[in-house]
Coordinates of C-alpha atoms in Angstrom, one line a residue:
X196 CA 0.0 0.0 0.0
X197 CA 1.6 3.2 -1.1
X198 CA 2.1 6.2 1.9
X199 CA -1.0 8.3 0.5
X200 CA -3.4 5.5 0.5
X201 CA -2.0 4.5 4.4
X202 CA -2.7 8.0 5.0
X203 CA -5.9 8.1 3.2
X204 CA -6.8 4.9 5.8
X205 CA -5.3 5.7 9.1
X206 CA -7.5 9.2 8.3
X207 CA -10.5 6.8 7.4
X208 CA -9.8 4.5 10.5
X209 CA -9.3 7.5 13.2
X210 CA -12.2 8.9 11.8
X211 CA -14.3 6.2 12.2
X212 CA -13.0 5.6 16.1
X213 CA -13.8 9.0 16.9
X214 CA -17.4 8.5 15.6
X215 CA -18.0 5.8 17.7
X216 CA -16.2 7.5 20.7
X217 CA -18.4 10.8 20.2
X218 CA -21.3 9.0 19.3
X219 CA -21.6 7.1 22.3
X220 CA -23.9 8.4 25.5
X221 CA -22.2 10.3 28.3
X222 CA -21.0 8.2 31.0
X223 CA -21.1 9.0 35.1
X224 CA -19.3 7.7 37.7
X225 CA -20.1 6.9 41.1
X226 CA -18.1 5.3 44.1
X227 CA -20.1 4.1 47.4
X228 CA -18.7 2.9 50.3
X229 CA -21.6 1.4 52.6
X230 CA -21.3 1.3 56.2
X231 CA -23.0 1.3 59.3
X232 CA -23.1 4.3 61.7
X233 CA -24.7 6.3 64.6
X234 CA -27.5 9.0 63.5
X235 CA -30.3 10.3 65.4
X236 CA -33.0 10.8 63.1
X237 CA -35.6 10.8 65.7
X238 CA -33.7 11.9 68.5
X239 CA -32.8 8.6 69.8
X240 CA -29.0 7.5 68.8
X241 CA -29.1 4.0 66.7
X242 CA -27.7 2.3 64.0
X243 CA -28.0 3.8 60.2
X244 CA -27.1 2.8 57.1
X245 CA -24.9 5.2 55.7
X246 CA -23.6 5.4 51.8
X247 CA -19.8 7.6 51.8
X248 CA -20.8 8.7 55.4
X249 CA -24.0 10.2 54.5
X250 CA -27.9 9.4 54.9
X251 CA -30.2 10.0 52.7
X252 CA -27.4 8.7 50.7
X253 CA -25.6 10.5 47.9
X254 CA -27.9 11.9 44.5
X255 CA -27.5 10.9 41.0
X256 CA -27.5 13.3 39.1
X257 CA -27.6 12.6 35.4
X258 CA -29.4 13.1 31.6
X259 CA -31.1 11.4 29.7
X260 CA -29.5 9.0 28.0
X261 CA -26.4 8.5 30.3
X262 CA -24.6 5.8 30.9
X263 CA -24.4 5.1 35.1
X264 CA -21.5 3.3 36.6
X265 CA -22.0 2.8 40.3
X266 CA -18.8 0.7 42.1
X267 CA -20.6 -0.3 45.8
X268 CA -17.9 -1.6 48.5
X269 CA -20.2 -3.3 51.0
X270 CA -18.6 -2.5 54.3
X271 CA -21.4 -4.3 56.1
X272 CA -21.4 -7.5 57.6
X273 CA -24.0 -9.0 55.6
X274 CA -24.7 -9.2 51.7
X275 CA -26.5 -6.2 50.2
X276 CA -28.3 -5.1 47.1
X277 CA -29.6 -1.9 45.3
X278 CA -32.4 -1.3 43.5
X279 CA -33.0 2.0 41.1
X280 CA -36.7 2.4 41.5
X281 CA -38.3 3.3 38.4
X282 CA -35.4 3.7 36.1
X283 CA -35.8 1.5 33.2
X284 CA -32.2 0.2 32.5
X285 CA -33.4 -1.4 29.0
X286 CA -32.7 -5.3 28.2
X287 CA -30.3 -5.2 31.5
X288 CA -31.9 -7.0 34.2
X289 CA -28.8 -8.2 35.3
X290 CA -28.2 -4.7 37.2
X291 CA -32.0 -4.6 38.7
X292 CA -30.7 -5.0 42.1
X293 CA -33.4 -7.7 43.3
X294 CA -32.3 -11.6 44.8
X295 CA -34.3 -12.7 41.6
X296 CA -31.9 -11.2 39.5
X297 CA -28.3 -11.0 40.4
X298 CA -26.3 -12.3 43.2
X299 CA -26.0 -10.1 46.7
X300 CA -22.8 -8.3 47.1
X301 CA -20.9 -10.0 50.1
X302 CA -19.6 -8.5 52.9
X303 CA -16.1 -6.8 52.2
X304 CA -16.3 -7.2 48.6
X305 CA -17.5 -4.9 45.7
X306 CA -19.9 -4.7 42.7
X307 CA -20.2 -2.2 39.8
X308 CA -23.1 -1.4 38.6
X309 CA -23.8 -0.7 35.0
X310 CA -27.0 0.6 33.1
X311 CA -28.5 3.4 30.8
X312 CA -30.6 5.7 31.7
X313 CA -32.9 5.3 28.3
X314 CA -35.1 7.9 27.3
X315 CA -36.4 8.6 30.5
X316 CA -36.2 12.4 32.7
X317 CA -37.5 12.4 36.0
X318 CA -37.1 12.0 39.8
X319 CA -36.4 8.5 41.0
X320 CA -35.0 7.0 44.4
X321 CA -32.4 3.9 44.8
X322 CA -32.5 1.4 47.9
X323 CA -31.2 -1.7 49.1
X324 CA -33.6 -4.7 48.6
X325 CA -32.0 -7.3 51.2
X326 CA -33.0 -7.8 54.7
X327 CA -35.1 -5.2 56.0
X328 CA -31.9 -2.6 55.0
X329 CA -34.2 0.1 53.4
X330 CA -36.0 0.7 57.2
X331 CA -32.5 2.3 58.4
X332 CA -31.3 4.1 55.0
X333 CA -29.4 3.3 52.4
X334 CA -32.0 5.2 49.8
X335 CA -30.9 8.5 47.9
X336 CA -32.6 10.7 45.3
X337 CA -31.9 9.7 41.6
X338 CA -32.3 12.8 39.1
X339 CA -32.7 12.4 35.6
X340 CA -32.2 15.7 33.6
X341 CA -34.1 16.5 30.0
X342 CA -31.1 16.6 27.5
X343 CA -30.7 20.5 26.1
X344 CA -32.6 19.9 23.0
X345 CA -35.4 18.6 24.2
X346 CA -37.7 21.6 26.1
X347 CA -39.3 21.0 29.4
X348 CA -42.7 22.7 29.9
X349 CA -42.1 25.2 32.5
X350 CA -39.6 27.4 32.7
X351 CA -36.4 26.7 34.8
X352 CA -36.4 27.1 38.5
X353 CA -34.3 29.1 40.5
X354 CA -33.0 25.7 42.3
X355 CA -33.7 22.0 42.9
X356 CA -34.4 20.6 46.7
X357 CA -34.6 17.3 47.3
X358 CA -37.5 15.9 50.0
X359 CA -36.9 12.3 50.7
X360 CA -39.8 11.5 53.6
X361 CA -40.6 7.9 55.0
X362 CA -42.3 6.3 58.3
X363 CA -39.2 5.5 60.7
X364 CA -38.0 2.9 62.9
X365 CA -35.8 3.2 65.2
X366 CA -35.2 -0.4 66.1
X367 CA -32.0 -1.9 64.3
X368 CA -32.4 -3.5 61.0
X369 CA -31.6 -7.3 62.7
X370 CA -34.1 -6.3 65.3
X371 CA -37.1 -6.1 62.4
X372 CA -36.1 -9.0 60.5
X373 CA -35.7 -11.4 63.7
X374 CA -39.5 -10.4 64.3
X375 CA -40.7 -11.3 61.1
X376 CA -38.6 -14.6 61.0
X377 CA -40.6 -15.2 64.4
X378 CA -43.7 -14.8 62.9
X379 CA -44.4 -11.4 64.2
X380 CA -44.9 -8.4 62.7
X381 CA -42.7 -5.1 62.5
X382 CA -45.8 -2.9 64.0
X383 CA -46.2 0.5 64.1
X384 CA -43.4 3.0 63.0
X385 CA -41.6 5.5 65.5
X386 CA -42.6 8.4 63.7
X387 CA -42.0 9.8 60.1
X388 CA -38.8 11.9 59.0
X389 CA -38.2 14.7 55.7
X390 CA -34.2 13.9 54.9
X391 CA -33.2 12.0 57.6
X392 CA -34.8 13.7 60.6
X393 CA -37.9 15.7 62.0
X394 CA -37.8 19.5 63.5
X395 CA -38.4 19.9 67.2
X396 CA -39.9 22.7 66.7
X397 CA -38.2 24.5 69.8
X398 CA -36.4 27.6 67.5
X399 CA -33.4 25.8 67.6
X400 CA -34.1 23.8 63.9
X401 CA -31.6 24.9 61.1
X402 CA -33.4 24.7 57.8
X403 CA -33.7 22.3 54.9
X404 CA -34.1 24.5 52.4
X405 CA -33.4 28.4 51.8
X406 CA -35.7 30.3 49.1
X407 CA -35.5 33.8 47.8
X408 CA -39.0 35.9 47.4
X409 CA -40.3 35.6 44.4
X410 CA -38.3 32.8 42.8
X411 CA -39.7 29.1 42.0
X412 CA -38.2 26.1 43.5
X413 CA -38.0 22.5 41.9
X414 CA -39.1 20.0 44.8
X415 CA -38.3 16.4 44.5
X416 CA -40.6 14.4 46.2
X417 CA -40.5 10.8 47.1
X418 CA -41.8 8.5 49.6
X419 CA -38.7 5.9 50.7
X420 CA -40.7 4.9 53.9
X421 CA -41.4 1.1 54.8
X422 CA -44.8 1.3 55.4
X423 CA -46.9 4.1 55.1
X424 CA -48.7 6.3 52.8
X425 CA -47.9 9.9 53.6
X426 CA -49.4 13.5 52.8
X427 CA -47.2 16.2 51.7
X428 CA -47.5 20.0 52.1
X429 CA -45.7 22.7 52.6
X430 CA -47.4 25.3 55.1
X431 CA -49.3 28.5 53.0
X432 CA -47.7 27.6 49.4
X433 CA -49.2 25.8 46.3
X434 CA -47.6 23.3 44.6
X435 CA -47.6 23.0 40.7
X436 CA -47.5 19.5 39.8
X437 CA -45.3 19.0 36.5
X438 CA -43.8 15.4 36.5
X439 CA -44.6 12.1 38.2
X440 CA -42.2 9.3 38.0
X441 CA -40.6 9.9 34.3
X442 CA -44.0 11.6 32.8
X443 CA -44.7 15.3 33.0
X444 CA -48.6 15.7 33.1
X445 CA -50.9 18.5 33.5
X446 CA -50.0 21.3 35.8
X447 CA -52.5 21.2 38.6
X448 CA -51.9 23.2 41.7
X449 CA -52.3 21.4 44.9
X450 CA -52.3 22.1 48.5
X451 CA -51.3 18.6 49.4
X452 CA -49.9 15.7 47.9
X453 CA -50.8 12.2 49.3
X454 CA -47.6 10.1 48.2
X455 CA -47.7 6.7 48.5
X456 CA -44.9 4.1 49.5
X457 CA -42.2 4.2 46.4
X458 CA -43.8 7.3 44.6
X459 CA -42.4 10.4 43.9
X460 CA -43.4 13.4 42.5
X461 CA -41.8 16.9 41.2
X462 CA -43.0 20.1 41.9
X463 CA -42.8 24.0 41.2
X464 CA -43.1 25.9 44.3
X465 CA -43.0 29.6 44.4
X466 CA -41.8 31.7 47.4
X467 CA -44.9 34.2 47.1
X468 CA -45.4 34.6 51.2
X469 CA -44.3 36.8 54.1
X470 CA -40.9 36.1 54.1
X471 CA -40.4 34.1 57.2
X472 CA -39.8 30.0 58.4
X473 CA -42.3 27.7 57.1
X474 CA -43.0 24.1 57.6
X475 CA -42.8 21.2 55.5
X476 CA -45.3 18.5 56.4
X477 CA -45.4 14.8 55.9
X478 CA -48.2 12.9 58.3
X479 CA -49.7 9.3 57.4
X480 CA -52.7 8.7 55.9
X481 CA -55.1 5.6 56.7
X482 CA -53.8 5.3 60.2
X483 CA -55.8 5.2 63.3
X484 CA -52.8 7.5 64.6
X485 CA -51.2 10.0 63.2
X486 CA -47.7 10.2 62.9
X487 CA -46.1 13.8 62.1
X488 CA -42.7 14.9 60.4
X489 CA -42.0 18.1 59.7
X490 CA -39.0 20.3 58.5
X491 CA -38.3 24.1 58.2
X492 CA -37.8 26.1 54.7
X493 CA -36.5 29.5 55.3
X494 CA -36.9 32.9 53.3
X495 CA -33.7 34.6 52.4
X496 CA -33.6 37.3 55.2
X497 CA -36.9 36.1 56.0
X498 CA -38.0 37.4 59.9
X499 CA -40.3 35.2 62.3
X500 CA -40.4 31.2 62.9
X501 CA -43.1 28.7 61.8
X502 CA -46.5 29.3 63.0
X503 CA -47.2 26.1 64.9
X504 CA -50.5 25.4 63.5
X505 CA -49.9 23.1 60.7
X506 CA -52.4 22.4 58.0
X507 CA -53.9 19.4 58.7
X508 CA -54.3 16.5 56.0
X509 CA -57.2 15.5 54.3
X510 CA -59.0 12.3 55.4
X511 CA -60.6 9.3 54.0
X512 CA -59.9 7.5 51.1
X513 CA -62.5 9.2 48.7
X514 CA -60.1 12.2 48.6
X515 CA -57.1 10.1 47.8
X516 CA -58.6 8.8 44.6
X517 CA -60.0 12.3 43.1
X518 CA -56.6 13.1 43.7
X519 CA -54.9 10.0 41.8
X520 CA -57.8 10.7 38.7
X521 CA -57.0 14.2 38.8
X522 CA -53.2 12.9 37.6
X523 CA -52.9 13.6 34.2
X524 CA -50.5 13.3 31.2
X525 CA -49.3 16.4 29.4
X526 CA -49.8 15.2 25.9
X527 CA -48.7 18.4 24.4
X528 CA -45.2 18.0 26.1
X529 CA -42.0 16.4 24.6
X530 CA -40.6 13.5 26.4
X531 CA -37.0 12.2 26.8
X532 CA -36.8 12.1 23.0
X533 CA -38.0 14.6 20.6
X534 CA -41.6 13.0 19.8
X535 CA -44.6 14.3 21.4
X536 CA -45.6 11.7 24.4
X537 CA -49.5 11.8 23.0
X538 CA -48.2 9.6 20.1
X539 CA -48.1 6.9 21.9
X540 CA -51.9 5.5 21.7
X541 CA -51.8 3.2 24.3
X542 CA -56.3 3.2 24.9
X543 CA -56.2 2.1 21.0
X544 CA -53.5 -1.6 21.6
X545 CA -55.7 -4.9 21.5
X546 CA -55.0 -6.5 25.2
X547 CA -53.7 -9.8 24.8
X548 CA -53.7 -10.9 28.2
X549 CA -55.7 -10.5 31.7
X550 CA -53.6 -11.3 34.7
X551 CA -56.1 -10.3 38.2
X552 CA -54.0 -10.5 40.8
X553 CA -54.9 -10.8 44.8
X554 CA -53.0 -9.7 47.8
X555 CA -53.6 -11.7 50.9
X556 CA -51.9 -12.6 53.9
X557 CA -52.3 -15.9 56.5
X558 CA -50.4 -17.6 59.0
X559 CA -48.1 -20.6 57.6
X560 CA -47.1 -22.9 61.2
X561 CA -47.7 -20.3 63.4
X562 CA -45.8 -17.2 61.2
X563 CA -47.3 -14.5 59.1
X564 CA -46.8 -14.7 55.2
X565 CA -47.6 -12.4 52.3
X566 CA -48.7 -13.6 49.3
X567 CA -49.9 -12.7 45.3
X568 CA -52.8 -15.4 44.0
X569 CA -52.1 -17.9 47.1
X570 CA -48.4 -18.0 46.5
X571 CA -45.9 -16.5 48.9
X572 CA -42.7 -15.9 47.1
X573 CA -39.2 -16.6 48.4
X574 CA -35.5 -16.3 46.8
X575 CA -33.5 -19.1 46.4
X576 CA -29.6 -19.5 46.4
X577 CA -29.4 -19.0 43.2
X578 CA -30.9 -15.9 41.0
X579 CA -34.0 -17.3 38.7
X580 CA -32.2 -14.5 36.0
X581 CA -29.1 -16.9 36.0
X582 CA -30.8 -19.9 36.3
X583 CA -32.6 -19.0 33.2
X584 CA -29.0 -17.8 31.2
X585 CA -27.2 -20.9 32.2
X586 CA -30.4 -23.3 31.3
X587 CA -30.6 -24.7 34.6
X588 CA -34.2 -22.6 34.9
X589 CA -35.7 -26.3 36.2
X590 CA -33.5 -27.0 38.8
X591 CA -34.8 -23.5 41.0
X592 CA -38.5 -22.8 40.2
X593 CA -41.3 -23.6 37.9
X594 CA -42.8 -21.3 35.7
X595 CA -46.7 -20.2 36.1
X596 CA -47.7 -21.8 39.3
X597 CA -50.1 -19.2 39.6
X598 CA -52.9 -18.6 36.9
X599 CA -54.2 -15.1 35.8
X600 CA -57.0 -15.6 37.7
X601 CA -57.0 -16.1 41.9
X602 CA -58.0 -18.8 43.5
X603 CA -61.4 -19.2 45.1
X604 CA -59.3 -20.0 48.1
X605 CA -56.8 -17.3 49.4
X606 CA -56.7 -18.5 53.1
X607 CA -54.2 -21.3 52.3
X608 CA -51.0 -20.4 51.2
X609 CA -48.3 -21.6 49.4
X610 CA -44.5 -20.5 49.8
X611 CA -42.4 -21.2 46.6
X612 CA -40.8 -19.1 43.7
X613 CA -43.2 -17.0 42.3
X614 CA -42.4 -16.7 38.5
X615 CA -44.3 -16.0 35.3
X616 CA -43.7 -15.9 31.9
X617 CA -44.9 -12.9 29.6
X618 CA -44.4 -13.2 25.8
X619 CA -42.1 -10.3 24.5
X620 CA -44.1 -7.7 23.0
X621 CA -47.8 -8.4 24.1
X622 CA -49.9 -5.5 25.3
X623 CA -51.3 -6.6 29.1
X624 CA -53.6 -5.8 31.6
X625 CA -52.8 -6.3 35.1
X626 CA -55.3 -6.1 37.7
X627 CA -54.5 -5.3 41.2
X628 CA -57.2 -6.4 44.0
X629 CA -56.5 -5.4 47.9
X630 CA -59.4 -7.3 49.9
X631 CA -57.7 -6.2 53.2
X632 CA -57.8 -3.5 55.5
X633 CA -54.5 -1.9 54.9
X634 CA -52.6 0.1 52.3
X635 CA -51.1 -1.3 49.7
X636 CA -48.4 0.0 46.8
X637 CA -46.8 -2.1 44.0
X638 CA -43.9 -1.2 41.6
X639 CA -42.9 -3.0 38.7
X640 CA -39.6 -2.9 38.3
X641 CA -37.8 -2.5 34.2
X642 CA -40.9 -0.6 33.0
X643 CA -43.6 2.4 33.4
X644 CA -47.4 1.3 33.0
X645 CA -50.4 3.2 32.4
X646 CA -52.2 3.3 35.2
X647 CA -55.5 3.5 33.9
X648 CA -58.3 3.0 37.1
X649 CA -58.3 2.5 41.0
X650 CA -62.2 2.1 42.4
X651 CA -63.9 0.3 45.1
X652 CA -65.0 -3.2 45.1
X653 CA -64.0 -6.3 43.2
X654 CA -63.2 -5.7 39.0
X655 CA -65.3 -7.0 36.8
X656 CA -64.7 -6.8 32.9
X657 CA -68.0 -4.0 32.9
X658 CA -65.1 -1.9 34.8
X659 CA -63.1 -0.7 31.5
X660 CA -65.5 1.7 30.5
X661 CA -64.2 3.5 33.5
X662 CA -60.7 3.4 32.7
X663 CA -58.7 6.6 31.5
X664 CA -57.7 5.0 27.8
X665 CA -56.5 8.7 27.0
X666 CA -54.1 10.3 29.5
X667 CA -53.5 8.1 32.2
X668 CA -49.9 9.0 33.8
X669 CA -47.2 6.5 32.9
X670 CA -45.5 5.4 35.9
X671 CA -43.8 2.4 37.8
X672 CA -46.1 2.1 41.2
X673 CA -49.3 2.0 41.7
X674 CA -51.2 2.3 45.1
X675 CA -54.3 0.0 45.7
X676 CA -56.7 1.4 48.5
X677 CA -58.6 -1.1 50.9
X678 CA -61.3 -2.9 49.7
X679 CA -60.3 -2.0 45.8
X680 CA -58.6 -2.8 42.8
X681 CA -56.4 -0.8 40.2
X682 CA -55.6 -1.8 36.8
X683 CA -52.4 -0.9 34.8
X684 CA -51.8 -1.1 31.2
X685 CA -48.7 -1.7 29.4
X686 CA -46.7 -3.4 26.6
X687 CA -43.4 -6.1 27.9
X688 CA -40.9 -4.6 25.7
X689 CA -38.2 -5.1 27.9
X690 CA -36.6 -8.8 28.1
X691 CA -35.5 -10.0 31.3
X692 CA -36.5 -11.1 34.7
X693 CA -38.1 -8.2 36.3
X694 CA -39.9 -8.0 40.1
X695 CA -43.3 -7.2 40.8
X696 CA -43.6 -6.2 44.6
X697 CA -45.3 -5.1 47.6
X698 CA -43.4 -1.6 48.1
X699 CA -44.5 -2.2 52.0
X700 CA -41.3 -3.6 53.3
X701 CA -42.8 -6.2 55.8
X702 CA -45.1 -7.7 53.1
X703 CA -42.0 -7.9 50.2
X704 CA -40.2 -9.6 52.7
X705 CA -42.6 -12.0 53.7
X706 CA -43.9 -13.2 50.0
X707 CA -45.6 -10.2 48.2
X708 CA -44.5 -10.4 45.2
X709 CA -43.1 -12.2 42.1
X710 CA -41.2 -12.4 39.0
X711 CA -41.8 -11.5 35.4
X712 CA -39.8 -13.5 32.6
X713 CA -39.6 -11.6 29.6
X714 CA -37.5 -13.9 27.1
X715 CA -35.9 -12.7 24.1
X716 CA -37.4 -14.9 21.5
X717 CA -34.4 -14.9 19.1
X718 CA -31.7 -15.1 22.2
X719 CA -30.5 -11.7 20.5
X720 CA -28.5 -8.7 21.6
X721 CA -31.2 -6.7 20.0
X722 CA -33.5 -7.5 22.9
X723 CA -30.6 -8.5 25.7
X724 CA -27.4 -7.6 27.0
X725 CA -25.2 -10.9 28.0
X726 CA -24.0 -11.3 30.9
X727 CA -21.1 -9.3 31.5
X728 CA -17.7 -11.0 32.7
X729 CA -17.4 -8.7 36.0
X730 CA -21.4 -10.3 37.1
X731 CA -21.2 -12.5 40.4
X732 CA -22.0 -15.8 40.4
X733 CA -23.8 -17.4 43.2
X734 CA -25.8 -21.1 43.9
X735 CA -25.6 -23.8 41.0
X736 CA -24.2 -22.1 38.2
X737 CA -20.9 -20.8 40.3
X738 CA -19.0 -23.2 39.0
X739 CA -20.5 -23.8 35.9
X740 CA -19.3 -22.9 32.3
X741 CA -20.3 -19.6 30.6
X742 CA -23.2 -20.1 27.9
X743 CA -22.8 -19.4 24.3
X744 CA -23.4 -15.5 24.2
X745 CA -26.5 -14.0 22.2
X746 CA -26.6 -13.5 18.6
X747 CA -25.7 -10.1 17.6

């Protein structure tokens, strides 16, 4: 080859390296180092789960479309796990965080974590999954920023605040999970904290949050309690509503906001009042006692403390779902990519398939379980996720051994892995009933859904006419009030094993939930990421040989 053709193809060559170089997404970087330590969020020392000395634990902050790479040293002594609530790392199941999915990190050892944030914007929260962890931190805010070129409908806020609220206990993780291995149940919470603590009220509370007069604020909202459902609101100022778990929707102002457990919202607040200390509230809702957190937000050279009478939450359930119908998605808006979210024409999709499922609880010799159709889940040794890539799927669960219907029976349980298959691609309805007493809140984790209904009483087929088939917010959880149901809507694009779950701590723990096998149909990268070399291995497939890889 003569010297100005080598040229002509070194030019060629480095040209085309640099195209793939700048054409790939933006990567950031994250080191945690997890340990225990001594906080006080409710004024009594105990133990906390802190992440690089800190709880609530560090943010991500990224864009869409970023590539995250999270390295975790777990400097407990037990293994560990993280889950990204909401974020929808595509055909990647193998960083979902849950026991279904990937092996736990070990004490003393690391993990990185690696996934894309893909086409998604939004305000999302991360927490560990193992043990009863999540009940003493662990859990940060995740932000996910529009890319430049694609507007956001409201113009940009002065600053972002981040409000992470939750039920508290302030017994030691071991403590909660030695109850429910004895049957027992974690009871009530000690009380309810905004970022880590509560104000005393006494004058002597710095502030969370400082605000100058007559700007807007960005508040990130999300509920990263164990329990509870909790109302939000901050004392004399409206809050715009703009975005709710990855959609923005239609900008209602609301005096309060009742967030359930796993949800989070964002809103516009502006500093249009005497400039002086003002409280932010969180209380539970659809307790026989109320439990209260509060924190101060402070005027810039504002004068005077909070007044003491808080506004008081609204009550009953009735007012919970106006609020939930009032939800809305902005269809005029753009969303993480530069198509109009309305395109999507989700009411006009042929269902293929009805799954109803039932919540239920009983006592199995003597100890409470949780379960989803009669079935109360439980993990294995080794993850089903694996099982499934090494074809060893029949050696650690069976497939289906619920129907899409419940049984007549739901007082007699059965504890086994809960798995089912969904065939890629096919548009479903799931059906969420809640015959008890109590609260409930599911998240699917690996996709949004449409949540389309929640109502009273048992569903019945006659019950679609009701449904929002229009504008229903997409989303990942979905809260089912006592005595009702709520349907979702959604297509299983995204292959892998994915978790279905109770976001009430105690009943995820003990059964409340189950897995989703999405299978690529062609074994193709097009659909799924291998496993990578750095994954941990764990139970039967340790020591076995690697599969072939997928197809490209």
């Amino acid at each position: 080859m003569g010297h100005g053709k080598m040229f002509l193809f070194l030019i060629c060559l480095l040209a085309g390296t640099m195209s793939t170089v700048m054409g790939e997404d933006p990567y950031v970087f994250y080191t945690w180092n997890v340990t225990y330590g001594t906080l006080s969020p409710l004024g009594v020392p105990q133990q906390v789960i802190l992440i690089n000395g800190q709880f609530p634990g560090p943010q991500i902050n990224c864009s869409s479309n970023n590539n995250i790479v999270v390295n975790v040293f777990n400097k407990l002594d037990e293994p560990l796990l993280f889950t990204w609530s909401g974020v929808q790392h595509r055909k990647n199941s193998w960083m979902d965080g849950t026991l279904g999915s990937q092996c736990p990190i070990p004490p003393g050892t690391n993990f990185t974590y690696r996934f894309q944030i893909k086409d998604q914007i939004g305000t999302f929260f991360y927490y560990p999954t193992t043990s009863m962890h999540r009940a003493v931190g662990g859990y940060g805010i995740i932000r996910v920023f529009s890319r430049l070129l694609i507007p956001v409908p409201y113009p940009d806020p002065e600053d972002e605040f981040n409000v992470l609220i939750g039920d508290w206990y302030t017994k030691k993780h071991a403590t909660l999970l030695k109850l429910l291995d004895s049957g027992r149940s974690i009871g009530r919470p000690a009380g309810v904290i905004i970022n880590g603590k509560t104000a005393k009220g006494d004058g002597s509370d710095e502030p969370l949050f400082t605000m100058k007069p007559g700007k807007t604020y960005k508040y990130r909202i999300c509920n990263a309690g164990s329990k509870n459902s909790l109302n939000f609101r901050i004392q004399g100022h409206g809050m715009k509503l703009v975005e709710t778990e990855g959609s923005h929707v239609v900008q209602n102002i609301y005096n309060s906001l009742d967030v359930h457990v796993g949800q989070c919202f964002t809103v516009l607040v502006t500093a249009d009042q005497a400039p002086k200390d003002y409280y932010l509230v969180a209380s539970t809702r659809f307790t026989k006692t109320i439990l209260t957190g509060k924190g101060i937000v402070r005027y810039e050279n504002g004068k005077g403390s909070a007044s003491p009478e808080i506004p008081e939450a609204p009550v009953g359930i009735a007012w919970s779902i106006n609020q939930f119908r009032s939800f809305r998605w902005n269809l005029t808006a753009s969303a993480a990519r530069p198509n109009p979210q309305g395109s999507y024409k989700y009411g006009q999709i042929e269902i293929t398939r009805t799954i109803i499922l039932v919540g239920s609880s009983s006592k199995v010799q003597g100890k409470n379980r949780y379960a989803l159709n009669g079935v109360s889940h439980i993990d294995g040794d080794t993850p089903f996720k694996l099982a499934e890539y090494f074809g060893v799927a029949n050696k650690v669960f069976k497939y289906n051994i619920i129907s899409d219907e419940p049984p007549a029976n739901l007082d007699s349980l059965t504890i086994q892995p809960n798995v089912i298959n969904i065939t890629y691609r096919t548009f479903v309805e799931i059906i969420i009933e809640n015959h008890g007493k109590s609260m409930q809140s599911y998240n699917l984790d690996g996709y949004s859904f449409f949540a389309v209904a929640t109502e009273p009483g048992r569903w019945a087929p006659e019950k679609r006419k009701n449904y929002n088939l229009l504008d229903a917010v997409s989303r990942h959880t979905i809260q089912v009030f006592p005595n009702c149901w709520a349907a979702i809507m959604l297509t299983f694009d995204n292959c892998g094993m994915w978790n279905l779950r109770s976001e009430l701590a105690e009943n995820h723990y003990l059964g409340q939930q189950l897995y989703v096998s999405v299978l690529s149909p062609e074994r193709s990268l097009r659909d799924e990421y291998n496993l990578q070399n750095a994954t941990m291995l764990c139970g039967i497939v340790k020591d076995m040989p690697m599969p072939p890889p997928y197809n490209s």
